[in-house]
Amino acid sequence: MYRERTSELPGAVVWTVTRAAAGPGRVLPDGCTDLIWSSRSGLLVAGPDTVAQVADGPAGERYVGLRFAPGTGPAVFGLPAHELRDRRVPLAALWPEPVVAGLAERVASADRPGRVLEAVAAARLAADGGPDPLAAPLAAGLAAGRDVGTTAEAVGLGPRHLHRRSLDLFGYGPKTLARILRLRRALALARAGTPAAEVAARTGYADQAHLSREVRSLAGVPLRHLLNPPPA
């Protein structure tokens, strides 16, 4: 019941979910922040996660979300990403309540609610001057598998300055972001049918055992559970 499309905002994705049954679902860390509308809970902000989060809810609950590229969320929400790390926060805790109430009504009544979220985010980004220009090249370097030192040199920052900027942009330091992005690359290969040993070699893990440890550390379950989830 999950669908997504590429947003008109650079690097962003609009996604929708309707719960077919009650019960928990596992959300893996991805270095992103999301603006989410829930038919039960209203407008929420999902901060950048360091480990998988288990979300629960009743059957029939609907979600519409706008997932921002790593480093974009702070310019939309108006605060450093580390203040939202591993948190789900009502949007009304960040923006004026009348603004949030009006936005919630627009989303709930819209034929294409994702477009409403995109328009609001675009306006916030325009007012703030856009995302920090450091975010995209830094995330791209780490996503490509470059080590932190090489990435820092490429963007012209020293290690300490890079760490501080990463906390503000992504919610955690560059080493943590690199681990999360590497896991995402590994899972994409594994889901495409690549054997685990080859996945480990191609994504920079020391061996298959290292890959398995990282999956458990970040996702909370073995790799086989992510590839073939047990029945609910």
mmCIF file of N, CA and C in Angstrom, residues 9-119:
data_model
loop_
_atom_site.group_PDB
_atom_site.id
_atom_site.type_symbol
_atom_site.label_atom_id
_atom_site.label_comp_id
_atom_site.label_asym_id
_atom_site.label_seq_id
_atom_site.Cartn_x
_atom_site.Cartn_y
_atom_site.Cartn_z
ATOM 1 N N LEU A 9 10.253 19.430 -6.070
ATOM 2 C CA LEU A 9 11.362 19.975 -5.283
ATOM 3 C C LEU A 9 12.589 19.096 -5.496
ATOM 4 N N PRO A 10 13.729 19.678 -5.777
ATOM 5 C CA PRO A 10 14.930 18.883 -6.057
ATOM 6 C C PRO A 10 15.244 17.874 -4.951
ATOM 7 N N GLY A 11 15.384 16.615 -5.348
ATOM 8 C CA GLY A 11 15.773 15.566 -4.416
ATOM 9 C C GLY A 11 14.682 15.044 -3.514
ATOM 10 N N ALA A 12 13.489 15.607 -3.591
ATOM 11 C CA ALA A 12 12.410 15.214 -2.686
ATOM 12 C C ALA A 12 11.514 14.148 -3.314
ATOM 13 N N VAL A 13 10.758 13.464 -2.464
ATOM 14 C CA VAL A 13 9.839 12.411 -2.881
ATOM 15 C C VAL A 13 8.511 12.606 -2.149
ATOM 16 N N VAL A 14 7.414 12.470 -2.874
ATOM 17 C CA VAL A 14 6.083 12.463 -2.268
ATOM 18 C C VAL A 14 5.645 11.011 -2.131
ATOM 19 N N TRP A 15 5.212 10.623 -0.936
ATOM 20 C CA TRP A 15 4.808 9.231 -0.718
ATOM 21 C C TRP A 15 3.452 9.174 -0.032
ATOM 22 N N THR A 16 2.765 8.084 -0.250
ATOM 23 C CA THR A 16 1.464 7.864 0.379
ATOM 24 C C THR A 16 1.395 6.429 0.896
ATOM 25 N N VAL A 17 0.703 6.259 2.010
ATOM 26 C CA VAL A 17 0.488 4.942 2.607
ATOM 27 C C VAL A 17 -0.921 4.902 3.169
ATOM 28 N N THR A 18 -1.623 3.799 2.931
ATOM 29 C CA THR A 18 -2.861 3.502 3.635
ATOM 30 C C THR A 18 -2.678 2.157 4.318
ATOM 31 N N ARG A 19 -2.863 2.123 5.621
ATOM 32 C CA ARG A 19 -2.657 0.878 6.359
ATOM 33 C C ARG A 19 -3.747 -0.132 6.017
ATOM 34 N N ALA A 20 -3.347 -1.284 5.511
ATOM 35 C CA ALA A 20 -4.309 -2.338 5.209
ATOM 36 C C ALA A 20 -4.740 -3.074 6.466
ATOM 37 N N ALA A 21 -3.866 -3.075 7.479
ATOM 38 C CA ALA A 21 -4.179 -3.755 8.735
ATOM 39 C C ALA A 21 -3.482 -3.029 9.870
ATOM 40 N N ALA A 22 -4.013 -3.184 11.060
ATOM 41 C CA ALA A 22 -3.366 -2.600 12.228
ATOM 42 C C ALA A 22 -2.072 -3.351 12.520
ATOM 43 N N GLY A 23 -1.122 -2.645 13.121
ATOM 44 C CA GLY A 23 0.119 -3.309 13.486
ATOM 45 C C GLY A 23 1.320 -2.447 13.175
ATOM 46 N N PRO A 24 2.480 -2.872 13.673
ATOM 47 C CA PRO A 24 3.696 -2.077 13.512
ATOM 48 C C PRO A 24 4.313 -2.210 12.127
ATOM 49 N N GLY A 25 5.024 -1.169 11.722
ATOM 50 C CA GLY A 25 5.808 -1.176 10.494
ATOM 51 C C GLY A 25 7.175 -0.603 10.790
ATOM 52 N N ARG A 26 8.176 -1.105 10.100
ATOM 53 C CA ARG A 26 9.554 -0.698 10.360
ATOM 54 C C ARG A 26 9.981 0.358 9.344
ATOM 55 N N VAL A 27 10.457 1.507 9.835
ATOM 56 C CA VAL A 27 10.934 2.603 8.989
ATOM 57 C C VAL A 27 12.443 2.694 9.158
ATOM 58 N N LEU A 28 13.179 2.462 8.085
ATOM 59 C CA LEU A 28 14.634 2.423 8.162
ATOM 60 C C LEU A 28 15.225 3.826 8.075
ATOM 61 N N PRO A 29 16.355 4.060 8.720
ATOM 62 C CA PRO A 29 17.004 5.375 8.614
ATOM 63 C C PRO A 29 17.470 5.630 7.187
ATOM 64 N N ASP A 30 17.358 6.889 6.756
ATOM 65 C CA ASP A 30 17.749 7.230 5.390
ATOM 66 C C ASP A 30 18.436 8.588 5.282
ATOM 67 N N GLY A 31 18.674 9.263 6.413
ATOM 68 C CA GLY A 31 19.318 10.570 6.371
ATOM 69 C C GLY A 31 18.383 11.713 6.034
ATOM 70 N N CYS A 32 17.078 11.436 5.947
ATOM 71 C CA CYS A 32 16.116 12.442 5.496
ATOM 72 C C CYS A 32 15.217 12.913 6.639
ATOM 73 N N THR A 33 14.526 14.017 6.392
ATOM 74 C CA THR A 33 13.424 14.470 7.233
ATOM 75 C C THR A 33 12.167 14.501 6.383
ATOM 76 N N ASP A 34 11.011 14.319 7.028
ATOM 77 C CA ASP A 34 9.738 14.260 6.305
ATOM 78 C C ASP A 34 8.713 15.202 6.924
ATOM 79 N N LEU A 35 7.904 15.800 6.059
ATOM 80 C CA LEU A 35 6.694 16.505 6.469
ATOM 81 C C LEU A 35 5.542 15.554 6.162
ATOM 82 N N ILE A 36 4.778 15.173 7.194
ATOM 83 C CA ILE A 36 3.791 14.106 7.064
ATOM 84 C C ILE A 36 2.424 14.588 7.524
ATOM 85 N N TRP A 37 1.402 14.230 6.740
ATOM 86 C CA TRP A 37 0.014 14.376 7.169
ATOM 87 C C TRP A 37 -0.560 13.002 7.439
ATOM 88 N N SER A 38 -1.160 12.821 8.612
ATOM 89 C CA SER A 38 -1.814 11.576 8.991
ATOM 90 C C SER A 38 -3.298 11.844 9.185
ATOM 91 N N SER A 39 -4.138 10.936 8.673
ATOM 92 C CA SER A 39 -5.579 11.109 8.833
ATOM 93 C C SER A 39 -6.003 11.021 10.296
ATOM 94 N N ARG A 40 -5.150 10.460 11.141
ATOM 95 C CA ARG A 40 -5.455 10.331 12.568
ATOM 96 C C ARG A 40 -4.766 11.393 13.405
ATOM 97 N N SER A 41 -3.518 11.737 13.047
ATOM 98 C CA SER A 41 -2.694 12.590 13.912
ATOM 99 C C SER A 41 -2.437 13.980 13.360
ATOM 100 N N GLY A 42 -2.870 14.275 12.145
ATOM 101 C CA GLY A 42 -2.626 15.584 11.570
ATOM 102 C C GLY A 42 -1.229 15.714 11.007
ATOM 103 N N LEU A 43 -0.655 16.905 11.100
ATOM 104 C CA LEU A 43 0.641 17.203 10.499
ATOM 105 C C LEU A 43 1.774 16.956 11.486
ATOM 106 N N LEU A 44 2.774 16.219 11.016
ATOM 107 C CA LEU A 44 3.903 15.827 11.848
ATOM 108 C C LEU A 44 5.200 16.078 11.091
ATOM 109 N N VAL A 45 6.272 16.155 11.839
ATOM 110 C CA VAL A 45 7.619 16.188 11.274
ATOM 111 C C VAL A 45 8.363 14.958 11.767
ATOM 112 N N ALA A 46 8.912 14.202 10.847
ATOM 113 C CA ALA A 46 9.754 13.056 11.202
ATOM 114 C C ALA A 46 11.206 13.473 11.038
ATOM 115 N N GLY A 47 11.935 13.447 12.130
ATOM 116 C CA GLY A 47 13.338 13.838 12.085
ATOM 117 C C GLY A 47 14.221 12.742 11.530
ATOM 118 N N PRO A 48 15.501 13.040 11.329
ATOM 119 C CA PRO A 48 16.435 12.039 10.823
ATOM 120 C C PRO A 48 16.698 10.966 11.866
ATOM 121 N N ASP A 49 16.572 9.721 11.481
ATOM 122 C CA ASP A 49 16.718 8.611 12.414
ATOM 123 C C ASP A 49 18.134 8.065 12.409
ATOM 124 N N THR A 50 18.581 7.615 13.560
ATOM 125 C CA THR A 50 19.868 6.931 13.655
ATOM 126 C C THR A 50 19.693 5.419 13.591
ATOM 127 N N VAL A 51 18.512 4.943 13.948
ATOM 128 C CA VAL A 51 18.181 3.522 13.858
ATOM 129 C C VAL A 51 16.748 3.411 13.356
ATOM 130 N N ALA A 52 16.339 2.186 13.006
ATOM 131 C CA ALA A 52 14.980 1.980 12.520
ATOM 132 C C ALA A 52 13.958 2.350 13.588
ATOM 133 N N GLN A 53 12.861 2.933 13.129
ATOM 134 C CA GLN A 53 11.746 3.262 14.010
ATOM 135 C C GLN A 53 10.587 2.319 13.705
ATOM 136 N N VAL A 54 9.882 1.901 14.718
ATOM 137 C CA VAL A 54 8.721 1.037 14.539
ATOM 138 C C VAL A 54 7.468 1.887 14.726
ATOM 139 N N ALA A 55 6.721 2.053 13.628
ATOM 140 C CA ALA A 55 5.510 2.879 13.639
ATOM 141 C C ALA A 55 4.288 1.976 13.727
ATOM 142 N N ASP A 56 3.293 2.406 14.485
ATOM 143 C CA ASP A 56 2.087 1.606 14.674
ATOM 144 C C ASP A 56 0.871 2.468 14.379
ATOM 145 N N GLY A 57 -0.254 1.830 14.095
ATOM 146 C CA GLY A 57 -1.474 2.568 13.835
ATOM 147 C C GLY A 57 -2.593 1.639 13.431
ATOM 148 N N PRO A 58 -3.827 2.161 13.390
ATOM 149 C CA PRO A 58 -4.991 1.327 13.061
ATOM 150 C C PRO A 58 -5.116 1.103 11.556
ATOM 151 N N ALA A 59 -5.844 0.051 11.201
ATOM 152 C CA ALA A 59 -6.143 -0.198 9.795
ATOM 153 C C ALA A 59 -6.929 0.976 9.222
ATOM 154 N N GLY A 60 -6.608 1.330 7.983
ATOM 155 C CA GLY A 60 -7.306 2.422 7.308
ATOM 156 C C GLY A 60 -6.678 3.777 7.487
ATOM 157 N N GLU A 61 -5.725 3.914 8.406
ATOM 158 C CA GLU A 61 -5.067 5.209 8.583
ATOM 159 C C GLU A 61 -4.303 5.571 7.315
ATOM 160 N N ARG A 62 -4.442 6.810 6.883
ATOM 161 C CA ARG A 62 -3.786 7.278 5.651
ATOM 162 C C ARG A 62 -2.671 8.262 6.009
ATOM 163 N N TYR A 63 -1.604 8.185 5.234
ATOM 164 C CA TYR A 63 -0.486 9.109 5.375
ATOM 165 C C TYR A 63 -0.141 9.681 4.005
ATOM 166 N N VAL A 64 0.208 10.944 4.004
ATOM 167 C CA VAL A 64 0.816 11.580 2.842
ATOM 168 C C VAL A 64 2.073 12.271 3.333
ATOM 169 N N GLY A 65 3.198 11.993 2.727
ATOM 170 C CA GLY A 65 4.453 12.551 3.204
ATOM 171 C C GLY A 65 5.274 13.186 2.106
ATOM 172 N N LEU A 66 6.059 14.159 2.481
ATOM 173 C CA LEU A 66 7.038 14.783 1.592
ATOM 174 C C LEU A 66 8.401 14.567 2.232
ATOM 175 N N ARG A 67 9.196 13.706 1.599
ATOM 176 C CA ARG A 67 10.518 13.364 2.135
ATOM 177 C C ARG A 67 11.561 14.241 1.446
ATOM 178 N N PHE A 68 12.291 15.006 2.248
ATOM 179 C CA PHE A 68 13.277 15.932 1.705
ATOM 180 C C PHE A 68 14.627 15.245 1.525
ATOM 181 N N ALA A 69 15.386 15.729 0.574
ATOM 182 C CA ALA A 69 16.749 15.250 0.406
ATOM 183 C C ALA A 69 17.538 15.549 1.674
ATOM 184 N N PRO A 70 18.529 14.718 2.012
ATOM 185 C CA PRO A 70 19.329 14.994 3.207
ATOM 186 C C PRO A 70 19.873 16.423 3.217
ATOM 187 N N GLY A 71 19.658 17.118 4.330
ATOM 188 C CA GLY A 71 20.154 18.476 4.476
ATOM 189 C C GLY A 71 19.172 19.565 4.100
ATOM 190 N N THR A 72 18.024 19.203 3.509
ATOM 191 C CA THR A 72 17.039 20.214 3.090
ATOM 192 C C THR A 72 16.078 20.575 4.209
ATOM 193 N N GLY A 73 15.750 19.619 5.065
ATOM 194 C CA GLY A 73 14.750 19.842 6.113
ATOM 195 C C GLY A 73 14.968 21.069 6.974
ATOM 196 N N PRO A 74 16.202 21.353 7.426
ATOM 197 C CA PRO A 74 16.384 22.529 8.287
ATOM 198 C C PRO A 74 15.898 23.837 7.662
ATOM 199 N N ALA A 75 16.053 23.988 6.350
ATOM 200 C CA ALA A 75 15.602 25.215 5.700
ATOM 201 C C ALA A 75 14.086 25.284 5.616
ATOM 202 N N VAL A 76 13.407 24.141 5.634
ATOM 203 C CA VAL A 76 11.949 24.113 5.596
ATOM 204 C C VAL A 76 11.366 24.317 6.991
ATOM 205 N N PHE A 77 11.916 23.603 7.972
ATOM 206 C CA PHE A 77 11.318 23.604 9.309
ATOM 207 C C PHE A 77 11.841 24.712 10.208
ATOM 208 N N GLY A 78 12.996 25.278 9.874
ATOM 209 C CA GLY A 78 13.484 26.427 10.614
ATOM 210 C C GLY A 78 14.273 26.113 11.857
ATOM 211 N N LEU A 79 14.877 24.940 11.933
ATOM 212 C CA LEU A 79 15.738 24.609 13.070
ATOM 213 C C LEU A 79 16.739 23.539 12.658
ATOM 214 N N PRO A 80 17.857 23.428 13.386
ATOM 215 C CA PRO A 80 18.878 22.440 13.018
ATOM 216 C C PRO A 80 18.335 21.015 13.084
ATOM 217 N N ALA A 81 18.840 20.169 12.205
ATOM 218 C CA ALA A 81 18.326 18.804 12.120
ATOM 219 C C ALA A 81 18.566 18.002 13.391
ATOM 220 N N HIS A 82 19.646 18.311 14.127
ATOM 221 C CA HIS A 82 19.917 17.506 15.321
ATOM 222 C C HIS A 82 18.854 17.696 16.396
ATOM 223 N N GLU A 83 18.095 18.786 16.329
ATOM 224 C CA GLU A 83 17.023 18.984 17.302
ATOM 225 C C GLU A 83 15.827 18.071 17.031
ATOM 226 N N LEU A 84 15.792 17.476 15.842
ATOM 227 C CA LEU A 84 14.713 16.560 15.482
ATOM 228 C C LEU A 84 15.177 15.107 15.415
ATOM 229 N N ARG A 85 16.422 14.859 15.711
ATOM 230 C CA ARG A 85 16.979 13.513 15.562
ATOM 231 C C ARG A 85 16.187 12.489 16.365
ATOM 232 N N ASP A 86 15.780 11.400 15.670
ATOM 233 C CA ASP A 86 15.043 10.285 16.282
ATOM 234 C C ASP A 86 13.735 10.731 16.934
ATOM 235 N N ARG A 87 13.111 11.776 16.384
ATOM 236 C CA ARG A 87 11.876 12.296 16.978
ATOM 237 C C ARG A 87 10.771 12.393 15.933
ATOM 238 N N ARG A 88 9.514 12.316 16.408
ATOM 239 C CA ARG A 88 8.326 12.630 15.633
ATOM 240 C C ARG A 88 7.634 13.757 16.378
ATOM 241 N N VAL A 89 7.506 14.908 15.730
ATOM 242 C CA VAL A 89 7.067 16.125 16.420
ATOM 243 C C VAL A 89 5.863 16.716 15.694
ATOM 244 N N PRO A 90 4.812 17.117 16.403
ATOM 245 C CA PRO A 90 3.702 17.824 15.752
ATOM 246 C C PRO A 90 4.221 19.103 15.083
ATOM 247 N N LEU A 91 3.772 19.357 13.867
ATOM 248 C CA LEU A 91 4.232 20.550 13.165
ATOM 249 C C LEU A 91 3.882 21.815 13.937
ATOM 250 N N ALA A 92 2.791 21.771 14.702
ATOM 251 C CA ALA A 92 2.372 22.941 15.483
ATOM 252 C C ALA A 92 3.365 23.292 16.581
ATOM 253 N N ALA A 93 4.281 22.377 16.896
ATOM 254 C CA ALA A 93 5.325 22.698 17.873
ATOM 255 C C ALA A 93 6.434 23.523 17.241
ATOM 256 N N LEU A 94 6.456 23.594 15.901
ATOM 257 C CA LEU A 94 7.507 24.317 15.190
ATOM 258 C C LEU A 94 6.988 25.573 14.495
ATOM 259 N N TRP A 95 5.772 25.512 13.984
ATOM 260 C CA TRP A 95 5.182 26.634 13.258
ATOM 261 C C TRP A 95 3.966 27.143 14.023
ATOM 262 N N PRO A 96 3.512 28.386 13.750
ATOM 263 C CA PRO A 96 2.338 28.915 14.452
ATOM 264 C C PRO A 96 1.112 28.019 14.256
ATOM 265 N N GLU A 97 0.365 27.805 15.321
ATOM 266 C CA GLU A 97 -0.781 26.899 15.268
ATOM 267 C C GLU A 97 -1.815 27.281 14.213
ATOM 268 N N PRO A 98 -2.156 28.585 14.026
ATOM 269 C CA PRO A 98 -3.137 28.914 12.977
ATOM 270 C C PRO A 98 -2.651 28.517 11.582
ATOM 271 N N VAL A 99 -1.353 28.662 11.324
ATOM 272 C CA VAL A 99 -0.791 28.266 10.024
ATOM 273 C C VAL A 99 -0.924 26.768 9.833
ATOM 274 N N VAL A 100 -0.605 26.009 10.865
ATOM 275 C CA VAL A 100 -0.665 24.554 10.785
ATOM 276 C C VAL A 100 -2.109 24.079 10.634
ATOM 277 N N ALA A 101 -3.027 24.702 11.366
ATOM 278 C CA ALA A 101 -4.438 24.310 11.272
ATOM 279 C C ALA A 101 -4.972 24.539 9.864
ATOM 280 N N GLY A 102 -4.622 25.679 9.268
ATOM 281 C CA GLY A 102 -5.059 25.952 7.902
ATOM 282 C C GLY A 102 -4.462 24.980 6.906
ATOM 283 N N LEU A 103 -3.197 24.653 7.087
ATOM 284 C CA LEU A 103 -2.549 23.705 6.192
ATOM 285 C C LEU A 103 -3.167 22.318 6.323
ATOM 286 N N ALA A 104 -3.462 21.897 7.545
ATOM 287 C CA ALA A 104 -4.076 20.587 7.751
ATOM 288 C C ALA A 104 -5.421 20.490 7.045
ATOM 289 N N GLU A 105 -6.214 21.555 7.098
ATOM 290 C CA GLU A 105 -7.510 21.560 6.411
ATOM 291 C C GLU A 105 -7.321 21.467 4.895
ATOM 292 N N ARG A 106 -6.345 22.185 4.367
ATOM 293 C CA ARG A 106 -6.094 22.139 2.922
ATOM 294 C C ARG A 106 -5.671 20.752 2.476
ATOM 295 N N VAL A 107 -4.785 20.130 3.252
ATOM 296 C CA VAL A 107 -4.314 18.793 2.884
ATOM 297 C C VAL A 107 -5.452 17.786 2.942
ATOM 298 N N ALA A 108 -6.249 17.844 4.019
ATOM 299 C CA ALA A 108 -7.316 16.863 4.211
ATOM 300 C C ALA A 108 -8.372 16.932 3.117
ATOM 301 N N SER A 109 -8.586 18.114 2.553
ATOM 302 C CA SER A 109 -9.652 18.285 1.563
ATOM 303 C C SER A 109 -9.146 18.270 0.122
ATOM 304 N N ALA A 110 -7.851 18.192 -0.085
ATOM 305 C CA ALA A 110 -7.287 18.295 -1.430
ATOM 306 C C ALA A 110 -7.396 16.976 -2.186
ATOM 307 N N ASP A 111 -7.614 17.073 -3.506
ATOM 308 C CA ASP A 111 -7.587 15.886 -4.357
ATOM 309 C C ASP A 111 -6.168 15.339 -4.479
ATOM 310 N N ARG A 112 -5.181 16.238 -4.453
ATOM 311 C CA ARG A 112 -3.782 15.839 -4.535
ATOM 312 C C ARG A 112 -3.041 16.465 -3.346
ATOM 313 N N PRO A 113 -3.179 15.874 -2.181
ATOM 314 C CA PRO A 113 -2.626 16.496 -0.974
ATOM 315 C C PRO A 113 -1.118 16.667 -1.021
ATOM 316 N N GLY A 114 -0.413 15.805 -1.745
ATOM 317 C CA GLY A 114 1.031 15.964 -1.853
ATOM 318 C C GLY A 114 1.417 17.294 -2.475
ATOM 319 N N ARG A 115 0.589 17.774 -3.405
ATOM 320 C CA ARG A 115 0.875 19.066 -4.037
ATOM 321 C C ARG A 115 0.793 20.209 -3.031
ATOM 322 N N VAL A 116 -0.108 20.078 -2.063
ATOM 323 C CA VAL A 116 -0.225 21.118 -1.044
ATOM 324 C C VAL A 116 1.043 21.154 -0.199
ATOM 325 N N LEU A 117 1.525 19.990 0.212
ATOM 326 C CA LEU A 117 2.761 19.942 0.993
ATOM 327 C C LEU A 117 3.934 20.496 0.188
ATOM 328 N N GLU A 118 3.999 20.161 -1.095
ATOM 329 C CA GLU A 118 5.084 20.662 -1.937
ATOM 330 C C GLU A 118 5.053 22.185 -2.041
ATOM 331 N N ALA A 119 3.863 22.752 -2.208
ATOM 332 C CA ALA A 119 3.748 24.204 -2.360
ATOM 333 C C ALA A 119 4.190 24.921 -1.089
#
